[in-house]
Every structure is written in C-alpha cells, then in structure tokens.
GROMACS .gro file of C-alpha atoms in nm:
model
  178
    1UNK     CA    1  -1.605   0.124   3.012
    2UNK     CA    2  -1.657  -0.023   2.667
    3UNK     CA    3  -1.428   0.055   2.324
    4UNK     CA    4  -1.753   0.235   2.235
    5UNK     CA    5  -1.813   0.437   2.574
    6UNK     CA    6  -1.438   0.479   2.565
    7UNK     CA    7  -1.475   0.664   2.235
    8UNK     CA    8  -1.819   0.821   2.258
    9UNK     CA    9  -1.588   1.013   2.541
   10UNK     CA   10  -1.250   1.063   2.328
   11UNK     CA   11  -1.484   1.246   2.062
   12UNK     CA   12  -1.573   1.477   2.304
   13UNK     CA   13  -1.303   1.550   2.503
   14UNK     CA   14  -1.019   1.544   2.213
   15UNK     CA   15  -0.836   1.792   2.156
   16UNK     CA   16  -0.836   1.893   2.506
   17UNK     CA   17  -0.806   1.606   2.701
   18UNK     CA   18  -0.680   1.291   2.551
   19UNK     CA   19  -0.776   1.059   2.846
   20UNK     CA   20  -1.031   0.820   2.704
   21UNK     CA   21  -0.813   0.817   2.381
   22UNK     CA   22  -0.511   0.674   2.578
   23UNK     CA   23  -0.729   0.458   2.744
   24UNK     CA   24  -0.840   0.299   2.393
   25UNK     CA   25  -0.441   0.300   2.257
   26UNK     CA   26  -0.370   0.143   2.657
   27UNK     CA   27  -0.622  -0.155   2.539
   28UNK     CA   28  -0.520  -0.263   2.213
   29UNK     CA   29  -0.109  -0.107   2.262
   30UNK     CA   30   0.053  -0.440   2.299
   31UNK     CA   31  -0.190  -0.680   2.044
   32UNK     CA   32  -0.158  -0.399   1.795
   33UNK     CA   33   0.233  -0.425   1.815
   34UNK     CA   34   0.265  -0.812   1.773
   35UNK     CA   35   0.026  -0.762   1.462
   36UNK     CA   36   0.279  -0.542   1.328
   37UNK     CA   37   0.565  -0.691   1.427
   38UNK     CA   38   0.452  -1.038   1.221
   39UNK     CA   39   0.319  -0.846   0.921
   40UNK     CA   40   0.661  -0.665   0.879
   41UNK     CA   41   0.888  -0.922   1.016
   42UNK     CA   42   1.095  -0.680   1.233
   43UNK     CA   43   1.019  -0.493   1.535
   44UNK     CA   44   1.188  -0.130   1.421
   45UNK     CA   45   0.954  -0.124   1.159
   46UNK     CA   46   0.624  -0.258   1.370
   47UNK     CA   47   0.741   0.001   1.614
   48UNK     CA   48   0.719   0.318   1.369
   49UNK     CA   49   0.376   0.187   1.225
   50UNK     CA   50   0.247   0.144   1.556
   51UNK     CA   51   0.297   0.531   1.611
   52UNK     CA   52   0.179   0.586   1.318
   53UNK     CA   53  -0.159   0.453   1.347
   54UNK     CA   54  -0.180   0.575   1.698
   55UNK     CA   55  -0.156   0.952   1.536
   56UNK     CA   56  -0.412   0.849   1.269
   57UNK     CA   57  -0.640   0.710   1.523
   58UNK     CA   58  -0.602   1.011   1.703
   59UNK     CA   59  -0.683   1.258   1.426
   60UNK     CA   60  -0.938   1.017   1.300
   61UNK     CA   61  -1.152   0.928   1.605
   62UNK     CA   62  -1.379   1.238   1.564
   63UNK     CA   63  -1.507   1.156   1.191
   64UNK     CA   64  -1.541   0.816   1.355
   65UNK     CA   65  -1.904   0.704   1.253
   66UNK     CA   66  -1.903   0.380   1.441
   67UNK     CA   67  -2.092   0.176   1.186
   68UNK     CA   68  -1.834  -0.089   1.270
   69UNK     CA   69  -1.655  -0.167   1.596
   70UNK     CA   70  -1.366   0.051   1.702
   71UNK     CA   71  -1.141  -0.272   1.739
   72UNK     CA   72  -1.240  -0.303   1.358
   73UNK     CA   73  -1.176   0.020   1.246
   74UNK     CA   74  -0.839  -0.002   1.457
   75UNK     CA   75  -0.703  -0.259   1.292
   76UNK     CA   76  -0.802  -0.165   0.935
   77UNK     CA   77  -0.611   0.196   1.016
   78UNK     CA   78  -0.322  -0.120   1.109
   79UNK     CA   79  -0.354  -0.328   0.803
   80UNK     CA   80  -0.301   0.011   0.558
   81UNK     CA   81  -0.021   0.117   0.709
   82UNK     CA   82   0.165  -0.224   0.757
   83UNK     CA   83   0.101  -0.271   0.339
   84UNK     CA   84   0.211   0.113   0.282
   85UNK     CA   85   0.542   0.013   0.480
   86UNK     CA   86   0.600  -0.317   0.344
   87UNK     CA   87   0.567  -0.199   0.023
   88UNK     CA   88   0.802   0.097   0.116
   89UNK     CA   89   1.061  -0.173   0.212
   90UNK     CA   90   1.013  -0.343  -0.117
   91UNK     CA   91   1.092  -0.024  -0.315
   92UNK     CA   92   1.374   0.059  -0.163
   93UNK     CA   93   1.558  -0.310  -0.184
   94UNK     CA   94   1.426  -0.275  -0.543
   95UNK     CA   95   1.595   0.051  -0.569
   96UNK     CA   96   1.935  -0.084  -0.373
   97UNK     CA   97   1.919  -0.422  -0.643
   98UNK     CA   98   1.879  -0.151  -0.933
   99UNK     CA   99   2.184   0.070  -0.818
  100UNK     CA  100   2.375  -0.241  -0.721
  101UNK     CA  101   2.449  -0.077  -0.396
  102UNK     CA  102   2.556  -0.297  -0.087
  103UNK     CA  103   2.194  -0.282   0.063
  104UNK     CA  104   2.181  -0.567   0.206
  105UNK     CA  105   2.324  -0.443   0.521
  106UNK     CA  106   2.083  -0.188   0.540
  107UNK     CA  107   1.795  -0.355   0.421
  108UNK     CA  108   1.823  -0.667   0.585
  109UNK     CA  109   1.872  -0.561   0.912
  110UNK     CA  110   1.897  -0.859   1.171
  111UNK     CA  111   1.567  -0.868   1.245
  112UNK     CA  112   1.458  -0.992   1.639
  113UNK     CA  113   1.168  -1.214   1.611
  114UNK     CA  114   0.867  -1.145   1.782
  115UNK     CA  115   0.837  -1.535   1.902
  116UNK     CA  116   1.066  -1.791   1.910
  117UNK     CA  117   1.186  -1.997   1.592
  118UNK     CA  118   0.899  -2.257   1.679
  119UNK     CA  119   0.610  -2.012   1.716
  120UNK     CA  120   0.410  -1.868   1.454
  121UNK     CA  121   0.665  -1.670   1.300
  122UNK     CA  122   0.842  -1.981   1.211
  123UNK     CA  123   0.544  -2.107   1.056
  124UNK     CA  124   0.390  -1.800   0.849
  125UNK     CA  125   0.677  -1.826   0.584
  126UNK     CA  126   0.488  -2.130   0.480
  127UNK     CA  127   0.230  -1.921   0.334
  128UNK     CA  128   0.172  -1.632   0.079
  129UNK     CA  129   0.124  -1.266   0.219
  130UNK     CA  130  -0.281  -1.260   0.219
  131UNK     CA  131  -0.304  -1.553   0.407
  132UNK     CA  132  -0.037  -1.474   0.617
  133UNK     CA  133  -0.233  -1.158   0.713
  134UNK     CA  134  -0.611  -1.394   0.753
  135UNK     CA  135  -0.393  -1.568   0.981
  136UNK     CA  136  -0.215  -1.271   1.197
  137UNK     CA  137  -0.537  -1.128   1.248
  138UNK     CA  138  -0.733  -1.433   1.304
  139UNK     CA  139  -0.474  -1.547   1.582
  140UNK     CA  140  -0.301  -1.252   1.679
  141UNK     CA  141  -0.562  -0.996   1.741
  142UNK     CA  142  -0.857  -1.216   1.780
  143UNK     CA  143  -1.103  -1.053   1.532
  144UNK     CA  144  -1.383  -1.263   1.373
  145UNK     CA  145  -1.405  -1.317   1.019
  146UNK     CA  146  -1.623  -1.086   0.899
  147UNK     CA  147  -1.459  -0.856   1.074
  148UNK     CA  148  -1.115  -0.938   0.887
  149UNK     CA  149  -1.346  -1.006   0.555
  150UNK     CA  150  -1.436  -0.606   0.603
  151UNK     CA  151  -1.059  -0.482   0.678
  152UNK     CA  152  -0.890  -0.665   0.384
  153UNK     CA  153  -1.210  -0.560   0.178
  154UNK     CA  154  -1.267  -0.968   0.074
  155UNK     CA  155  -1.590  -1.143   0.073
  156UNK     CA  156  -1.660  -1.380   0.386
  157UNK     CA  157  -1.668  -1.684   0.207
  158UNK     CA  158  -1.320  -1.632   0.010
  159UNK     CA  159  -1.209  -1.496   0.395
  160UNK     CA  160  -1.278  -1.844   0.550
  161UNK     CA  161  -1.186  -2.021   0.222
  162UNK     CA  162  -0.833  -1.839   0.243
  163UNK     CA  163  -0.808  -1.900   0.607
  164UNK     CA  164  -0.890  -2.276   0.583
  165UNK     CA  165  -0.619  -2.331   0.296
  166UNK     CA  166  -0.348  -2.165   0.476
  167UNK     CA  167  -0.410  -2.369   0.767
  168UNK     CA  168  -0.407  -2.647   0.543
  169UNK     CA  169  -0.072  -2.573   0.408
  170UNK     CA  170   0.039  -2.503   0.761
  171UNK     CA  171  -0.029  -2.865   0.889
  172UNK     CA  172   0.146  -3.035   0.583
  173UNK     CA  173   0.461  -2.846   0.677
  174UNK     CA  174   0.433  -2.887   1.023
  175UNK     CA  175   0.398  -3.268   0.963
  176UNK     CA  176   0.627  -3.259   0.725
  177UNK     CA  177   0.875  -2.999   0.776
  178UNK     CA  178   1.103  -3.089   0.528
   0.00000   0.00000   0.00000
C-alpha cells in the first residue's frame, strides 16, 4: 500500500485499531531516527523526539488534510520538535553557565555518534544550523527540495541556494581539512 492508502486507512480505523498507523511509523521508524539523531547530536535525545512525534502523528493523522505528502508532513512534525528540543538543551546549559553549576557533566553527556568520525556527522560541524538541517534532510531522509523549502517554511530558490553553499563549504574542508 502507499503512505497515502496507508493513511486514508489509519484515519479510519484510529482509535480502534492502530494497524495502518504502525505500518506508516514501521516505514519511516529508522530514517526518522538518524534525522534526529544528527539534528541533536546525541541519540538519548533523538530517541525521546522520535516518540514524541510518533504520539503527535498519531493524534494528528485524523485532521490530516493531505494537501502535501504524508512523508512531508512527517518530517515537518520532526523538524519542530528537534528545534523545540535543541533549544530546550540550549536553555538549560544557559541556565547551568548562569548558576555556575558543574553542568557540564550533565549537559554534555558523551554523546555516541550516529556514524563514524568520517561520515557526515564529522562533516556537518563545518556548517551553520540551517544548512546543517537542508543537508540532513536532503541526504538523510531523501526529501526533494521543495519539499524541505515547505518544512523549514523558506522559499525554493534560497532552499537550493542554502543547500549549494553548504556543500560548498563542505568540499573546502574536506579538501582542506585543516
């Protein structure tokens, strides 16, 4: 079945039956994850947003209108809540710095990357945290983008503009990573 048969069926059948919804969250469980996990930097943190758009998926899906793709929609729901939690993150180092606490245990857990040091990861630090997104959703989950232009609410010209600079910047340092 298609994302679109898939929830055609889920806004039927939910609340009682949430088979074509886990179906949907089955398809996109793992690319939704890794999107998270490089936004965020840590995998504790891509792992609590991940269940949290899952629940807002869930009790969103039947005032979905469809006037853009599911997959879309998906990872809009994704982008929101990976901003909401970075900039929880920020706060509270923020707040740790103002109270001159020891934080930096606690905020600056070891984090586990999601690739080795020479995969993307490595690279994204290379770049500022709007085109660090263009790229994570351009290479991570695949979209097209206009599709990315309409979940980071950007034009599609400053999308691709964005997107070609950071890849720009990306090739001096990888040619020149010192």
């Amino acid at each position: 079945m298609t994302d679109e048969e898939l929830v055609i069926q889920a806004q039927r059948e939910l609340f009682h039956t949430t088979v074509a919804y886990e179906e949907l969250m089955r398809r996109y469980q793992r690319t939704l994850f890794n999107v998270c996990a490089r936004y965020l930097g840590n995998e504790r943190d891509a792992d609590d947003v991940c269940q949290e758009v899952m629940l807002k998926v869930l009790h969103g899906l039947k005032q979905f209108e469809g006037k853009a793709k599911f997959k879309t929609w998906l990872y809009s729901i994704t982008y929101n809540e990976c901003i909401t939690q970075y900039r929880k993150e920020k706060r509270k180092r923020r707040l740790y710095d103002a109270l001159s606490l020891d934080g930096q245990e606690e905020a600056h857990e070891p984090e586990q990357p999601a690739m080795d040091s020479k995969g993307l990861d490595h690279w994204l630090v290379h770049v500022n945290q709007v085109d660090r997104e263009i790229l994570v959703l351009r290479f991570v989950a695949e979209l097209e983008f206009q599709e990315i232009a309409d979940i980071m609410r950007m034009g599609l010209s400053a999308t691709k503009m964005r997107y070609k600079r950071a890849l720009e910047k990306l090739r001096k340092h990888v040619s020149n990573p010192f």
